[in-house]
CSV table of C-alpha atoms in Angstrom, one decimal:
chain,number,residue,atom,x,y,z
A,24,UNK,CA,-12.7,382.4,140.5
A,25,UNK,CA,-10.3,385.4,140.9
A,26,UNK,CA,-7.5,383.4,139.3
A,27,UNK,CA,-9.6,382.6,136.3
A,28,UNK,CA,-10.6,386.3,135.9
A,29,UNK,CA,-6.9,387.3,136.0
A,30,UNK,CA,-6.0,384.8,133.3
A,31,UNK,CA,-9.0,385.8,131.1
A,32,UNK,CA,-7.8,389.4,131.3
A,33,UNK,CA,-4.2,388.3,130.3
A,34,UNK,CA,-5.4,386.4,127.3
A,35,UNK,CA,-7.7,389.3,126.2
A,36,UNK,CA,-4.7,391.7,126.5
A,37,UNK,CA,-2.5,389.3,124.5
A,38,UNK,CA,-5.2,389.0,121.8
A,39,UNK,CA,-5.6,392.7,121.6
A,40,UNK,CA,-1.9,393.3,121.5
A,41,UNK,CA,-1.4,390.8,118.6
A,42,UNK,CA,-4.3,392.4,116.7
A,43,UNK,CA,-2.6,395.8,117.0
A,44,UNK,CA,0.8,394.3,115.8
A,45,UNK,CA,-1.0,392.7,112.8
A,46,UNK,CA,-2.8,395.9,111.7
A,47,UNK,CA,-0.1,397.1,109.3
A,48,UNK,CA,0.5,393.6,107.9
A,49,UNK,CA,-0.9,393.1,104.4
A,50,UNK,CA,-0.5,390.6,101.5
A,51,UNK,CA,3.0,390.0,100.3
A,52,UNK,CA,3.9,390.4,96.6
A,53,UNK,CA,4.8,386.7,96.3
A,54,UNK,CA,2.7,383.8,97.5
A,55,UNK,CA,0.0,385.9,99.1
A,56,UNK,CA,-0.7,387.7,95.8
A,57,UNK,CA,-0.8,384.3,94.1
A,58,UNK,CA,-3.3,382.9,96.6
A,59,UNK,CA,-5.4,386.0,96.5
A,60,UNK,CA,-5.6,385.9,92.7
A,61,UNK,CA,-6.7,382.2,92.4
A,62,UNK,CA,-9.1,382.2,95.5
A,63,UNK,CA,-10.8,385.2,93.9
A,64,UNK,CA,-11.1,383.6,90.5
A,65,UNK,CA,-12.3,380.1,91.5
A,66,UNK,CA,-15.1,378.5,93.5
A,67,UNK,CA,-14.2,376.7,96.8
A,68,UNK,CA,-14.5,373.1,95.5
A,69,UNK,CA,-13.0,374.0,92.1
A,70,UNK,CA,-10.0,375.5,93.8
A,71,UNK,CA,-9.5,372.5,96.1
A,72,UNK,CA,-9.8,370.0,93.3
A,73,UNK,CA,-7.4,371.9,91.1
A,74,UNK,CA,-4.8,372.1,93.9
A,75,UNK,CA,-5.2,368.4,94.8
A,76,UNK,CA,-4.8,367.3,91.3
A,77,UNK,CA,-1.9,369.6,90.2
A,78,UNK,CA,0.1,370.6,93.3
A,79,UNK,CA,-0.5,369.5,96.9
A,80,UNK,CA,-2.6,367.3,99.1
A,81,UNK,CA,-2.8,369.8,102.0
A,82,UNK,CA,-6.6,370.1,101.6
A,83,UNK,CA,-7.4,371.4,105.1
A,84,UNK,CA,-4.8,374.1,104.9
A,85,UNK,CA,-5.8,375.0,101.4
A,86,UNK,CA,-9.4,375.3,102.6
A,87,UNK,CA,-8.4,377.6,105.4
A,88,UNK,CA,-6.4,379.7,103.0
A,89,UNK,CA,-9.4,380.0,100.7
A,90,UNK,CA,-11.6,381.0,103.6
A,91,UNK,CA,-9.2,383.6,105.0
A,92,UNK,CA,-8.4,385.1,101.6
A,93,UNK,CA,-12.1,385.2,100.7
A,94,UNK,CA,-13.0,387.0,103.9
A,95,UNK,CA,-10.1,389.4,103.7
A,96,UNK,CA,-7.4,390.8,105.9
A,97,UNK,CA,-9.6,391.9,108.9
A,98,UNK,CA,-10.8,388.3,109.3
A,99,UNK,CA,-7.2,387.0,109.0
A,100,UNK,CA,-5.9,389.5,111.6
A,101,UNK,CA,-8.6,388.5,114.2
A,102,UNK,CA,-8.3,384.8,113.4
A,103,UNK,CA,-4.5,384.9,113.5
A,104,UNK,CA,-4.5,386.7,116.9
A,105,UNK,CA,-6.9,384.2,118.3
A,106,UNK,CA,-4.8,381.2,117.0
A,107,UNK,CA,-1.6,382.6,118.5
A,108,UNK,CA,-3.4,382.9,121.9
A,109,UNK,CA,-4.9,379.5,121.6
A,110,UNK,CA,-1.6,378.0,120.6
A,111,UNK,CA,0.1,379.4,123.7
A,112,UNK,CA,-2.7,378.3,126.0
A,113,UNK,CA,-2.7,374.9,124.5
A,114,UNK,CA,1.0,374.3,125.0
A,115,UNK,CA,0.7,375.5,128.7
A,116,UNK,CA,-2.2,373.1,129.2
A,117,UNK,CA,-0.4,370.2,127.7
A,118,UNK,CA,2.7,371.0,129.7
A,119,UNK,CA,0.7,371.1,133.0
A,120,UNK,CA,-1.0,367.8,132.2
A,121,UNK,CA,2.3,366.1,131.4
A,122,UNK,CA,4.5,367.6,134.1
A,123,UNK,CA,5.3,365.1,136.9
A,124,UNK,CA,7.5,365.6,139.9
A,125,UNK,CA,10.9,364.2,138.9
A,126,UNK,CA,11.6,362.2,142.0
A,127,UNK,CA,11.5,358.6,140.9
A,128,UNK,CA,13.1,356.8,138.0
A,129,UNK,CA,11.3,355.2,135.0
A,130,UNK,CA,10.6,352.1,137.0
A,131,UNK,CA,8.5,354.1,139.4
A,132,UNK,CA,6.2,355.6,136.8
A,133,UNK,CA,3.0,354.4,138.5
A,134,UNK,CA,4.1,356.0,141.8
A,135,UNK,CA,4.6,359.5,140.4
A,136,UNK,CA,2.5,362.4,141.3
A,137,UNK,CA,1.7,365.4,139.1
A,138,UNK,CA,3.9,368.5,139.5
A,139,UNK,CA,0.6,370.5,139.7
A,140,UNK,CA,-2.0,368.8,141.8
A,141,UNK,CA,-4.9,369.9,139.7
A,142,UNK,CA,-2.8,369.7,136.5
A,143,UNK,CA,-3.9,373.2,135.7
A,144,UNK,CA,-1.2,375.7,134.5
A,145,UNK,CA,-3.0,378.5,136.2
A,146,UNK,CA,-1.8,377.2,139.6
A,147,UNK,CA,1.7,378.3,138.5
A,148,UNK,CA,0.7,382.0,138.3
A,149,UNK,CA,0.4,384.6,135.6
A,150,UNK,CA,4.1,384.7,135.1
A,151,UNK,CA,4.0,381.1,133.8
A,152,UNK,CA,1.5,382.2,131.1
A,153,UNK,CA,3.6,385.2,130.2
A,154,UNK,CA,6.7,382.9,129.9
A,155,UNK,CA,4.7,380.7,127.6
A,156,UNK,CA,3.8,383.7,125.4
A,157,UNK,CA,7.4,384.8,125.5
A,158,UNK,CA,8.2,381.7,123.5
A,159,UNK,CA,7.4,383.6,120.3
A,160,UNK,CA,10.1,386.1,121.2
A,161,UNK,CA,12.6,383.4,121.9
A,162,UNK,CA,12.3,382.3,118.2
A,163,UNK,CA,14.3,383.7,115.3
A,164,UNK,CA,12.4,386.6,113.9
A,165,UNK,CA,12.5,384.8,110.5
A,166,UNK,CA,10.8,381.8,112.0
A,167,UNK,CA,8.2,383.9,113.7
A,168,UNK,CA,7.6,386.1,110.6
A,169,UNK,CA,7.3,383.2,108.1
A,170,UNK,CA,5.2,381.0,110.3
A,171,UNK,CA,3.0,383.5,112.3
A,172,UNK,CA,3.0,386.9,110.6
A,173,UNK,CA,3.1,386.2,106.9
A,174,UNK,CA,-0.5,385.7,105.8
A,175,UNK,CA,-0.5,382.4,104.0
A,176,UNK,CA,2.4,381.1,106.2
A,177,UNK,CA,0.5,381.8,109.4
A,178,UNK,CA,-2.6,379.9,108.1
A,179,UNK,CA,-0.6,376.8,107.1
A,180,UNK,CA,1.6,376.8,110.2
A,181,UNK,CA,0.1,378.7,113.2
A,182,UNK,CA,-3.5,377.8,112.5
A,183,UNK,CA,-3.0,374.2,111.7
A,184,UNK,CA,-0.4,373.7,114.5
A,185,UNK,CA,-2.9,375.2,116.9
A,186,UNK,CA,-5.4,372.6,115.8
A,187,UNK,CA,-2.8,369.8,116.3
A,188,UNK,CA,-2.0,370.9,119.8
A,189,UNK,CA,-5.6,371.0,120.8
A,190,UNK,CA,-6.3,367.7,119.1
A,191,UNK,CA,-3.8,366.1,121.5
A,192,UNK,CA,-5.7,367.3,124.6
A,193,UNK,CA,-8.0,364.2,125.0
A,194,UNK,CA,-5.0,361.9,124.5
A,195,UNK,CA,-3.1,363.8,127.2
A,196,UNK,CA,-6.1,363.3,129.6
A,197,UNK,CA,-6.2,359.6,128.6
A,198,UNK,CA,-2.6,359.0,129.4
A,199,UNK,CA,-1.9,361.2,132.4
A,200,UNK,CA,-5.4,361.4,134.0
A,201,UNK,CA,-6.4,357.8,133.3
A,202,UNK,CA,-9.5,358.7,131.2
A,203,UNK,CA,-11.0,361.2,128.9
A,204,UNK,CA,-14.6,361.8,128.1
A,205,UNK,CA,-15.8,360.6,124.7
A,206,UNK,CA,-17.1,364.0,123.7
A,207,UNK,CA,-13.6,365.4,123.9
A,208,UNK,CA,-12.4,363.0,121.3
A,209,UNK,CA,-15.4,363.8,119.1
A,210,UNK,CA,-14.7,367.5,119.3
A,211,UNK,CA,-11.0,366.9,118.6
A,212,UNK,CA,-11.6,365.0,115.3
A,213,UNK,CA,-12.0,368.2,113.2
A,214,UNK,CA,-8.8,369.8,114.6
A,215,UNK,CA,-7.0,366.5,114.1
A,216,UNK,CA,-8.1,366.3,110.5
A,217,UNK,CA,-7.1,369.9,109.9
A,218,UNK,CA,-3.6,369.4,111.4
A,219,UNK,CA,-2.9,366.1,109.6
A,220,UNK,CA,-4.1,367.3,106.2
A,221,UNK,CA,-2.1,370.5,106.2
A,222,UNK,CA,1.6,370.4,107.0
A,223,UNK,CA,3.4,367.0,106.9
A,224,UNK,CA,5.5,367.8,110.0
A,225,UNK,CA,2.5,368.4,112.2
A,226,UNK,CA,0.6,365.4,110.8
A,227,UNK,CA,3.4,363.0,111.5
A,228,UNK,CA,3.9,364.3,115.0
A,229,UNK,CA,0.2,364.2,115.8
A,230,UNK,CA,-0.4,360.7,114.4
A,231,UNK,CA,2.7,359.3,116.2
A,232,UNK,CA,1.6,360.7,119.6
A,233,UNK,CA,-1.9,359.4,119.0
A,234,UNK,CA,-0.7,355.9,118.2
A,235,UNK,CA,1.6,355.8,121.2
A,236,UNK,CA,-1.1,357.1,123.6
A,237,UNK,CA,-3.6,354.7,122.2
A,238,UNK,CA,-1.1,351.8,122.6
A,239,UNK,CA,-0.2,352.8,126.1
A,240,UNK,CA,-3.9,353.0,127.1
A,241,UNK,CA,-4.5,349.5,125.7
A,242,UNK,CA,-1.5,348.2,127.7
A,243,UNK,CA,-2.6,349.9,130.9
A,244,UNK,CA,-6.3,349.3,130.8
A,245,UNK,CA,-6.4,346.1,128.8
A,246,UNK,CA,-9.1,347.5,126.5
A,247,UNK,CA,-9.4,349.9,123.6
A,248,UNK,CA,-10.8,353.3,124.0
A,249,UNK,CA,-13.2,353.5,121.1
A,250,UNK,CA,-13.3,357.3,121.0
A,251,UNK,CA,-9.5,357.5,121.0
A,252,UNK,CA,-9.4,354.9,118.2
A,253,UNK,CA,-11.9,356.8,116.2
A,254,UNK,CA,-9.9,360.0,116.3
A,255,UNK,CA,-6.7,358.1,115.5
A,256,UNK,CA,-8.3,356.5,112.5
A,257,UNK,CA,-9.6,359.9,111.3
A,258,UNK,CA,-6.1,361.4,111.7
A,259,UNK,CA,-4.5,358.5,109.8
A,260,UNK,CA,-7.1,358.7,107.0
A,261,UNK,CA,-6.6,362.4,106.6
A,262,UNK,CA,-2.8,362.0,106.6
A,263,UNK,CA,-3.2,359.3,103.9
A,264,UNK,CA,-5.3,361.5,101.8
A,265,UNK,CA,-2.6,364.2,102.0
A,266,UNK,CA,0.1,361.8,100.6
A,267,UNK,CA,-2.2,360.2,98.0
A,268,UNK,CA,-2.7,363.5,96.1
A,269,UNK,CA,-1.8,363.2,92.4
A,270,UNK,CA,-0.3,366.6,92.5
A,271,UNK,CA,2.4,365.6,95.0
A,272,UNK,CA,4.7,364.1,92.4
A,273,UNK,CA,4.1,367.0,90.0
A,274,UNK,CA,5.0,369.4,92.8
A,275,UNK,CA,8.2,367.6,93.7
A,276,UNK,CA,9.4,367.6,90.1
A,277,UNK,CA,8.6,371.3,89.7
A,278,UNK,CA,10.3,372.2,92.9
A,279,UNK,CA,13.4,370.2,92.0
A,280,UNK,CA,13.8,372.3,88.8
A,281,UNK,CA,12.9,375.5,90.6
A,282,UNK,CA,15.0,375.1,93.8
A,283,UNK,CA,17.6,372.3,93.7
A,284,UNK,CA,18.4,370.7,90.4
A,285,UNK,CA,21.0,368.4,91.9
A,286,UNK,CA,18.4,366.8,94.3
A,287,UNK,CA,17.9,363.7,92.2
A,288,UNK,CA,21.5,363.1,91.3
A,289,UNK,CA,23.4,363.5,94.5
A,290,UNK,CA,24.3,360.3,96.4
A,291,UNK,CA,22.5,359.1,99.6
A,292,UNK,CA,25.5,360.0,101.7
A,293,UNK,CA,25.8,363.5,100.2
A,294,UNK,CA,22.1,364.0,100.8
A,295,UNK,CA,22.4,362.8,104.4
A,296,UNK,CA,25.3,365.3,104.9
A,297,UNK,CA,23.2,368.2,103.6
A,298,UNK,CA,20.4,367.3,105.9
A,299,UNK,CA,22.6,366.9,109.0
A,300,UNK,CA,24.5,370.1,108.3
A,301,UNK,CA,21.2,372.1,107.8
A,302,UNK,CA,19.6,370.5,110.8
A,303,UNK,CA,22.5,371.1,113.2
A,304,UNK,CA,22.9,374.7,111.9
A,305,UNK,CA,19.3,375.3,112.8
A,306,UNK,CA,20.0,374.3,116.4
A,307,UNK,CA,23.2,376.3,116.5
A,308,UNK,CA,21.3,379.4,115.4
A,309,UNK,CA,17.5,379.6,115.1
A,310,UNK,CA,16.6,377.1,117.9
A,311,UNK,CA,19.5,377.7,120.3
A,312,UNK,CA,17.5,379.6,123.0
A,313,UNK,CA,15.0,376.7,123.5
A,314,UNK,CA,17.9,374.3,124.0
A,315,UNK,CA,19.5,376.7,126.4
A,316,UNK,CA,16.2,377.0,128.3
A,317,UNK,CA,16.0,373.3,128.6
A,318,UNK,CA,19.6,373.1,129.8
A,319,UNK,CA,19.0,375.9,132.4
A,320,UNK,CA,15.8,374.5,133.8
A,321,UNK,CA,17.3,371.1,133.9
A,322,UNK,CA,20.2,372.4,135.9
A,323,UNK,CA,17.7,373.9,138.4
A,324,UNK,CA,16.0,370.5,138.7
A,325,UNK,CA,19.4,368.8,139.3
A,326,UNK,CA,20.5,371.4,141.8
A,327,UNK,CA,17.3,371.0,143.9
A,328,UNK,CA,17.9,367.3,144.4
A,329,UNK,CA,18.8,366.4,147.9
A,330,UNK,CA,21.3,363.7,146.8
A,331,UNK,CA,23.7,364.5,144.0
A,332,UNK,CA,26.3,362.1,142.9
A,333,UNK,CA,28.9,362.1,140.1
A,334,UNK,CA,26.2,361.7,137.4
A,335,UNK,CA,24.4,364.8,138.6
A,336,UNK,CA,27.5,366.9,138.7
A,337,UNK,CA,28.5,365.7,135.2
A,338,UNK,CA,25.2,366.7,133.8
A,339,UNK,CA,25.2,370.0,135.7
A,340,UNK,CA,28.7,370.9,134.4
A,341,UNK,CA,28.1,369.8,130.8
A,342,UNK,CA,24.7,371.6,130.6
A,343,UNK,CA,26.4,374.8,131.8
A,344,UNK,CA,29.1,374.6,129.2
A,345,UNK,CA,26.6,373.9,126.4
A,346,UNK,CA,24.4,376.8,127.5
A,347,UNK,CA,27.3,379.2,127.7
A,348,UNK,CA,28.6,378.2,124.2
A,349,UNK,CA,25.1,378.5,122.7
A,350,UNK,CA,24.9,382.1,123.9
A,351,UNK,CA,28.3,383.2,122.6
A,352,UNK,CA,26.8,384.6,119.3
A,353,UNK,CA,25.2,387.3,121.3
A,354,UNK,CA,28.7,388.5,122.2
A,355,UNK,CA,29.7,388.3,118.5
A,356,UNK,CA,31.6,385.0,118.9
A,357,UNK,CA,30.3,382.8,116.1
A,358,UNK,CA,33.1,380.2,115.8
A,359,UNK,CA,30.8,377.3,117.0
A,360,UNK,CA,27.6,378.6,115.3
A,361,UNK,CA,29.1,378.7,111.8
A,362,UNK,CA,28.6,375.2,110.3
A,363,UNK,CA,29.7,376.2,106.8
A,364,UNK,CA,26.3,376.4,105.3
A,365,UNK,CA,27.0,379.5,103.1
A,366,UNK,CA,23.8,380.0,101.2
A,367,UNK,CA,23.4,383.7,100.6
A,368,UNK,CA,19.9,383.8,99.2
A,369,UNK,CA,17.3,381.0,99.8
A,370,UNK,CA,14.8,382.7,97.4
A,371,UNK,CA,16.8,381.8,94.3
A,372,UNK,CA,17.7,378.4,92.8
A,373,UNK,CA,20.6,376.6,94.4
A,374,UNK,CA,22.6,375.3,91.4
A,375,UNK,CA,25.4,374.0,93.6
A,376,UNK,CA,24.7,372.4,97.0
A,377,UNK,CA,27.3,372.4,99.8
A,378,UNK,CA,29.8,369.5,99.9
A,379,UNK,CA,32.0,368.2,102.7
A,380,UNK,CA,35.1,369.5,100.9
A,381,UNK,CA,33.8,373.1,101.4
A,382,UNK,CA,34.2,372.8,105.2
A,383,UNK,CA,37.1,374.1,107.1
A,384,UNK,CA,38.4,372.4,110.2
A,385,UNK,CA,36.4,374.8,112.4
A,386,UNK,CA,33.2,374.1,110.5
A,387,UNK,CA,33.8,370.4,111.1
A,388,UNK,CA,34.4,371.0,114.8
A,389,UNK,CA,31.2,373.1,115.0
A,390,UNK,CA,29.3,370.2,113.4
A,391,UNK,CA,30.7,367.7,115.9
A,392,UNK,CA,30.0,370.1,118.8
A,393,UNK,CA,26.3,370.5,117.9
A,394,UNK,CA,25.9,366.8,117.1
A,395,UNK,CA,27.3,366.1,120.6
A,396,UNK,CA,25.0,368.7,122.1
A,397,UNK,CA,21.9,367.0,120.6
A,398,UNK,CA,23.0,363.6,121.8
A,399,UNK,CA,23.8,364.9,125.2
A,400,UNK,CA,20.4,366.7,125.5
A,401,UNK,CA,18.6,363.4,124.8
A,402,UNK,CA,20.2,361.8,127.9
A,403,UNK,CA,19.9,365.1,129.8
A,404,UNK,CA,16.1,365.4,129.4
A,405,UNK,CA,15.8,361.7,130.5
A,406,UNK,CA,18.0,362.4,133.6
A,407,UNK,CA,16.4,365.6,134.8
A,408,UNK,CA,12.9,364.5,134.2
A,409,UNK,CA,13.6,361.1,135.8
A,410,UNK,CA,12.6,359.2,132.8
A,411,UNK,CA,9.5,361.0,131.6
A,412,UNK,CA,9.0,359.3,128.3
A,413,UNK,CA,6.7,361.9,126.8
A,414,UNK,CA,9.3,364.7,127.2
A,415,UNK,CA,12.0,362.6,125.6
A,416,UNK,CA,9.6,361.7,122.7
A,417,UNK,CA,8.8,365.4,122.3
A,418,UNK,CA,12.5,366.1,122.1
A,419,UNK,CA,13.0,363.5,119.4
A,420,UNK,CA,9.9,364.7,117.6
A,421,UNK,CA,11.5,368.2,117.4
A,422,UNK,CA,14.5,366.7,115.6
A,423,UNK,CA,12.4,364.5,113.4
A,424,UNK,CA,10.2,367.3,112.3
A,425,UNK,CA,13.2,368.9,110.7
A,426,UNK,CA,14.9,365.7,109.6
A,427,UNK,CA,11.8,365.0,107.5
A,428,UNK,CA,13.0,367.7,105.1
A,429,UNK,CA,15.5,365.1,103.9
A,430,UNK,CA,12.7,364.1,101.5
A,431,UNK,CA,12.1,367.6,100.2
A,432,UNK,CA,14.0,369.6,97.5
A,433,UNK,CA,12.9,372.8,99.3
A,434,UNK,CA,14.9,372.1,102.4
A,435,UNK,CA,16.7,375.4,102.0
A,436,UNK,CA,14.0,377.3,100.1
A,437,UNK,CA,11.3,376.6,102.7
A,438,UNK,CA,13.0,379.1,105.0
A,439,UNK,CA,12.9,379.3,108.8
A,440,UNK,CA,9.3,378.4,109.2
A,441,UNK,CA,10.2,374.7,109.2
A,442,UNK,CA,11.8,375.3,112.6
A,443,UNK,CA,8.5,376.5,114.1
A,444,UNK,CA,7.3,373.1,115.2
A,445,UNK,CA,10.6,372.3,116.8
A,446,UNK,CA,10.5,375.5,118.8
A,447,UNK,CA,6.9,374.8,120.0
A,448,UNK,CA,7.8,371.3,121.0
A,449,UNK,CA,10.8,372.5,123.0
A,450,UNK,CA,8.8,375.2,124.6
A,451,UNK,CA,6.4,372.5,125.8
A,452,UNK,CA,9.4,370.6,127.3
A,453,UNK,CA,10.8,373.7,128.9
A,454,UNK,CA,7.4,374.6,130.5
A,455,UNK,CA,6.8,371.0,131.7
A,456,UNK,CA,10.2,370.8,133.3
A,457,UNK,CA,9.7,374.2,134.9
A,458,UNK,CA,6.6,373.1,136.7
A,459,UNK,CA,8.7,370.6,138.6
A,460,UNK,CA,11.0,373.3,140.0
A,461,UNK,CA,10.4,373.7,143.7
A,462,UNK,CA,9.9,377.0,145.3
A,463,UNK,CA,7.6,379.8,144.0
A,464,UNK,CA,10.4,382.4,144.1
A,465,UNK,CA,12.8,380.2,142.0
A,466,UNK,CA,10.1,379.5,139.4
A,467,UNK,CA,9.2,383.2,139.2
A,468,UNK,CA,12.8,384.1,138.6
A,469,UNK,CA,13.0,381.5,135.9
A,470,UNK,CA,9.9,382.8,134.2
A,471,UNK,CA,11.1,386.4,134.4
A,472,UNK,CA,14.4,385.2,132.9
A,473,UNK,CA,12.5,383.7,130.0
A,474,UNK,CA,10.5,386.9,129.4
A,475,UNK,CA,13.6,389.1,129.6
A,476,UNK,CA,15.5,386.7,127.3
A,477,UNK,CA,12.7,386.9,124.8
A,478,UNK,CA,12.7,390.7,124.7
A,479,UNK,CA,16.5,390.8,124.5
A,480,UNK,CA,16.5,388.2,121.7
A,481,UNK,CA,14.0,390.2,119.7
A,482,UNK,CA,15.9,393.4,120.3
A,483,UNK,CA,19.1,391.8,119.0
A,484,UNK,CA,17.3,390.9,115.8
A,485,UNK,CA,15.9,394.3,115.0
A,486,UNK,CA,18.4,394.8,112.2
A,487,UNK,CA,17.2,391.6,110.6
A,488,UNK,CA,13.6,392.7,111.0
A,489,UNK,CA,14.3,396.1,109.4
A,490,UNK,CA,15.9,394.4,106.4
A,491,UNK,CA,12.8,392.3,105.9
A,492,UNK,CA,10.6,395.4,106.2
A,493,UNK,CA,12.7,397.4,103.8
A,494,UNK,CA,12.7,394.4,101.4
C-alpha cells in the first residue's frame, strides 16, 4: 500500500510538472493555425468527411484534433500532460511484463521465470519510474518538441501512441502471463482503433504485435482467444480504413510537388540509398542515446554472468566501442555522426535530393559504421536477453517504423517526430533489460545514470531549443 502511494505521488508530481511546462505553449503559426481555422468553421462529421475525401485517412487522429482544438488550449494542456504520464507508465508496465531473467537460451523459453516475480514495475523502486520518465530527455529536443509539445503533433503522436501502448496490455498478459481477461480486450478495442487509424507507424507496429501474439497463443494453447481475435480484427479494419481513404492519393501527389519533386523519377536504388542514409543518420544523431543505453545495460547483463566465454567478451568489447563512439559528438567529434545528409532546411521544398556521389570517403565510412552498429545490435539484444524474441522484434520494429518512410515524399519534411516511436520502443527494450540486472545497488546506479544522462542531453541541446523558441 505504501509503495502504491509513493508511485501515485510520483505520477501526480510528473503530471503537474508537465502542465506547468506546457502553460506557455500556444498554437503555432503553421499547422496549428490551419487546424484551428477549419475545426472552428466546420462541424465534426463535416470536417472528418472532408479530410477523408481530400487529404488523409487518419480519422481517429483527426477526430482527436477536432476535439482538442474545439475545447481549447487548457483542455489540450491537461490532456497532453495526462497522455505523457500514461505513456511512461504504459511502457514501464509492458517492460515489467515482458522482462525475463536472461539465464537460459531460446530453447529453454518455457523454463524461464519473470525478472520481477509479480511482473509489476513498482517492485523495481521509484528510480525505475524516474528513469522511464527520463526517456523524454534522452530524445532529441526536436523529436520531443514536434511529437510531444507542438499542439497538433502531440495529438497525432503522443496521444495516439499512448493508446497503442495501452492497447497492447492484454496481449502482453496473454503471452507472458498465459491468459488475459476478456474485459481487458474489450476495453482495449477503442485505444487500438485510435492508434491504428492515426499514424501509420503505430498502426503497423500494433497490428504486427497483435497478430504475432495471437498466433503464439494459438500455438501454445491450441485454441483461439476470441477476445484477442476481436481486438485484432478491429485493429486490422481500422488500419484498412486508414489506407482506403480517397484522399491518400491526392495527398501524396500534393506532397510530392510541395516537398520532393524528384520522388517519382528517381530509381529504386537511389530511393533505397536515400532511405538508408536518412535512417542511419537518425541513429547516429537523434536516437544514439537509446542505442547507447541498450549497449550499456547489455554489458551489465553480460558482466554478471558467472560463465563468460569468448562470445561474451566479444560482445562486451564491441558494445563498449560502439557506446564510446556514439557519445563522441558530445565532445565535439562528429566524424562518425556526419553521414553526408546536408539538408539545411526541411521546411522548404527539396529540389535536389542527395546522391551517392555527394559523399566523401568519411561519409561512406560513417554509413558503414552505423550499418554495422545496427546489425551488431540485433545479435547483441538476442545474446544479452538470452533469446527473448519480443525484445528482438521491438528492436526490428524501431528500424521498420522509420524505414516505412521509404514510401513517403515527406521523409525529410516530416521532421524529427518520425523518430519518436523508435525512441519509445528502445526505451521499452532498455527498461526490460534493466529489470534483469541483479543487485539493487547496480540497478539504482543504472537508473541514476539514465536520469543524469537525460538532463545532460537536454542541457547540451539548449542552443537548439533557443533557436526554435526565437524562430
